[in-house]
Amino acid sequence: GARRAIFFNGLPELNIQDITVKNVTISSQLGADIRESDRIFLENVRILNTEGPALTLRNSKNIDIKIPTNSLPSFLRLLQPDCDKHVQT
């Protein structure tokens, strides 16, 4: 598999915006890392990583995550408590 599942890295003054990822399974060493991003939608994304959290969000907002209920444990770790997120199961 890949070293990192997903890496979105915008700038504080210019966030990455309007990205949709649907119906994928990713095998990787490290999980997804989304930084300085806005309006990111993840639906039915399964991350099979061997190290660390499956998803890390930093300085991001309007992140919508729709995943199956059985994938919720250990899926989300927020490093910035003010991130605007919405998780649906």
Backbone as a ProteinNet text record, in pm:
[ID]
protein_1_A
[PRIMARY]
GARRAIFFNGLPELNIQDITVKNVTISSQLGADIRESDRIFLENVRILNTEGPALTLRNSKNIDIKIPTNSLPSFLRLLQPDCDKHVQT
[TERTIARY]
82.3	0	86.5	20	84.9	139.7	224.7	273.2	162.7	91.2	-16.6	-141.7	-256.4	-382.6	-425.2	-433.5	-475.6	-396.7	-352.7	-286.8	-334.6	-417.9	-462.3	-397.2	-320	-247.2	-258.6	-356.4	-371.8	-285.8	-314.1	-245.7	-347.3	-303.8	-399.4	-476.9	-409.5	-475.4	-543.7	-523	-583.4	-606.2	-720.5	-752.8	-779.4	-750.7	-798.3	-949.2	-1027	-1173	-1242.9	-1362.3	-1456.8	-1400.5	-1356.6	-1308.1	-1402.1	-1440.9	-1525.8	-1449.4	-1448.5	-1390.5	-1499.7	-1534.4	-1644	-1603.4	-1656	-1650.7	-1510.5	-1417.5	-1281.6	-1234	-1147.3	-1074.9	-927.5	-856.6	-715.3	-634.4	-534.9	-440.9	-313.9	-269.3	-152.1	-85.5	34.1	104.4	39.6	20.1	-37.4	-175.7	-260.4	-396	-401.8	-522.6	-544.5	-508.3	-452.1	-413.8	-469.1	-565.1	-630.7	-601.5	-533.1	-490.2	-534.2	-568.2	-599.9	-694.2	-805.9	-900.7	-1041.4	-1126.8	-1264.7	-1354.8	-1470.3	-1570.9	-1514.4	-1472.4	-1424.4	-1533.2	-1568.7	-1673.7	-1615.4	-1622.1	-1576.7	-1697.7	-1728.5	-1842.1	-1797.2	-1826.1	-1791.3	-1642.5	-1559.4	-1414.5	-1363.1	-1293.2	-1238.3	-1086.3	-1024.9	-879.8	-824.1	-740.6	-679.7	-533.1	-506.4	-368.7	-309.8	-177.7	-109.6	-53.8	-45.1	9.4	-77.3	-94.5	-162.7	-311.1	-373.2	-517.6	-550.3	-671.1	-714.8	-732.7	-770	-794.1	-751.1	-673.4	-634	-675.5	-742.4	-783.1	-708.6	-655.3	-586.5	-631.1	-678.5	-717.3	-807.3	-906.5	-998.6	-1141.2	-1229.9	-1369.2	-1460.8	-1586.8	-1689.2	-1646.1	-1605	-1565.2	-1683.6	-1737	-1849	-1797.4	-1828.5	-1782.3	-1902.6	-1925.4	-2034.1	-1972.4	-1972.5	-1911.1	-2005.1	-1990	-2071.8	-2045.6	-2148.2	-2138	-2023.6	-1999.2	-1894.2	-1753.8	-1740.1	-1608.5	-1577	-1672.7	-1651.9	-1543.8	-1531.6	-1430.3	-1291.3	-1224.2	-1086.5	-1071.8	-1179.2	-1167.7	-1122.8	-1166.8	-1146.6	-1070.3	-962.5	-889.4	-872.1	-928.8	-917.3	-804	-711.9	-602.4	-637.9	-739.2	-787.4	-933.4	-964.4	-1101.1	-1203.3	-1160.1	-1254.1	-1286.8	-1239.6	-1273.8	-1425.1	-1485.9	-1628	-1642.6	-1708.1	-1720.1	-1862.3	-1898.6	-2028.1	-2008.6	-2036.3	-2019.7	-2156.9	-2187.8	-2313.7	-2285.7	-2372.7	-2361.5	-2492.2
-119.8	0	125.8	236.1	367.6	402.8	502.5	550.1	626.8	716.9	794.7	780	760	737.3	860.5	975.7	1101.2	1212.9	1311.4	1428.3	1551.9	1632.4	1761.4	1866.5	1956.9	2056.5	2192.2	2272.3	2406.3	2504.7	2631.3	2738.7	2810	2872.1	2944.8	3051.3	3117.9	3223.6	3171	3043.1	2984	2834.4	2804.2	2664.6	2585.4	2456	2363.7	2354.9	2357.8	2363.3	2266.7	2225.2	2153.1	2025	1934	1804.1	1696.6	1603.7	1490.1	1361.8	1271.6	1138.1	1039	947.3	853.3	710.4	617.8	475.4	423.5	448.1	397.7	326.4	230.2	164.8	187.1	238.4	271.1	195.3	120	53.2	136.9	169.9	256.1	237.2	289.3	289.7	392	515.4	623.6	657.8	712.6	748.5	877	932.5	1057.1	1175.9	1278.4	1401.4	1517.8	1589.2	1700.1	1827.2	1921.6	2045.8	2166.3	2273.8	2400.5	2376.6	2308.9	2270.8	2314.1	2330.5	2374.4	2299.1	2256.6	2187.7	2059.2	1967.9	1836	1735.1	1648.4	1548.8	1410.3	1326.1	1187.3	1097.6	1013.7	921.9	780.7	690.6	550.2	533.3	603.5	594.4	504	401.1	306	315.3	347	360.5	248.2	165.8	52.1	85.6	160.1	201.6	117.3	106.2	24	105.8	238.8	324.5	448.6	488.2	613.3	611.7	731.1	741.5	729.6	688.3	677.9	815.7	916	1050.1	1154	1251	1365.3	1492	1582.3	1711.3	1821	1916.1	2030.4	2157.9	2253.8	2385.1	2373.7	2288.7	2266	2292.1	2320.3	2348.3	2290.7	2273.9	2219.6	2085.5	1996.2	1861.5	1768.9	1709.3	1616	1475.4	1387.6	1249.7	1158.9	1074.2	978.1	839.9	763.7	631.1	531.5	401.8	300.5	301.3	272.7	274.1	187.8	71.6	-17.8	35.8	144.5	204.4	319.1	357.6	473.2	457.3	343.7	336.5	371.6	458	498.2	568.7	617.6	677.6	822.2	897.1	1040.9	1091.5	1165.8	1235.2	1378.9	1470.6	1611.6	1674.6	1738.6	1807.2	1953.1	2003.6	2139.2	2129.1	2157.2	2138.6	2230.2	2333.7	2425	2386.7	2272.1	2228.4	2207.6	2253.8	2234.6	2101.9	2006.7	1874.4	1823.6	1732.2	1668.8	1524.2	1433.1	1291	1227.1	1157.1	1085.5	938.1	858.1	712	657.5
0	0	0	1.8	1.2	138.9	146	275.8	348.4	281.4	341.9	257.4	324.5	254.1	173.7	237.9	174.1	240.5	161.6	218.1	143.3	209.4	156.4	244.1	185.7	262.6	193.9	239.2	185.7	262.8	244.3	316	405.1	514.7	598.8	520.4	428.9	351.9	225.1	191	72.4	96.4	159.4	189.4	62.2	68.7	-34	-14.8	-124.6	-112.7	-207.2	-161.6	-247.8	-308.2	-222.2	-267.9	-214.6	-302.8	-266.5	-295	-195.8	-212.7	-175.1	-267.7	-245.4	-280.4	-200.7	-231.7	-262.2	-169.3	-187.2	-60.8	-80.1	28.1	0	100.8	83.8	187.9	144.1	233.6	238.2	360	372	507.6	516.8	644.8	738.2	690.8	769.4	716	800.9	761.4	680.6	671	597.6	685.2	624.9	694	612.3	670.9	601.5	679.7	614.8	679.8	596.1	666.3	598.5	480.5	508.7	404.6	442	342.3	360.8	262.7	311.2	230.3	167.3	255.1	213.2	248.8	155.1	176.2	154.3	257.2	248.5	269.4	171.2	182.3	151.1	244	228	195.3	271.4	257.9	369.3	331.8	429.7	422.2	536.5	541.9	628.7	568.6	637.3	659.5	765.9	793.5	905.7	905.9	1006	1121.7	1105.3	1211.2	1231.2	1356.3	1389.1	1359.3	1368.5	1344.4	1196	1165.3	1026	963.4	1045.1	992.3	1093.6	1048.5	1130.7	1057.6	1129.5	1074.2	1147.7	1072.8	1132.8	1063	1141.8	1089	966.2	976.3	865.5	910.6	814.3	848.8	741.3	780.7	690.6	631.6	719.5	680.2	705.2	600.4	612.1	590.3	685.2	679.6	695.7	597.3	603.8	587.2	695.6	694	760.7	731.8	798.8	949.6	1028.8	1174.5	1225.4	1165.5	1215	1189.3	1115.9	1091.4	1186.7	1271.9	1358.5	1464.8	1533.3	1639.6	1588.6	1659.6	1629.5	1495.5	1435.1	1302.5	1305.7	1405.8	1399.1	1520	1494.8	1600.1	1554.5	1629.8	1593.5	1672.1	1603.1	1669.8	1696.9	1631	1655.6	1698.5	1824.9	1872.4	1806.2	1738.7	1674.9	1530.5	1484.5	1348.9	1340.5	1232.8	1208.3	1135.6	1199.3	1139.7	1152.9	1067.5	1073.1	1031.5	1123.5	1095.4	1090	979.4	965.5	955	1015.8	1000.8	952.2
[MASK]
+++++++++++++++++++++++++++++++++++++++++++++++++++++++++++++++++++++++++++++++++++++++++

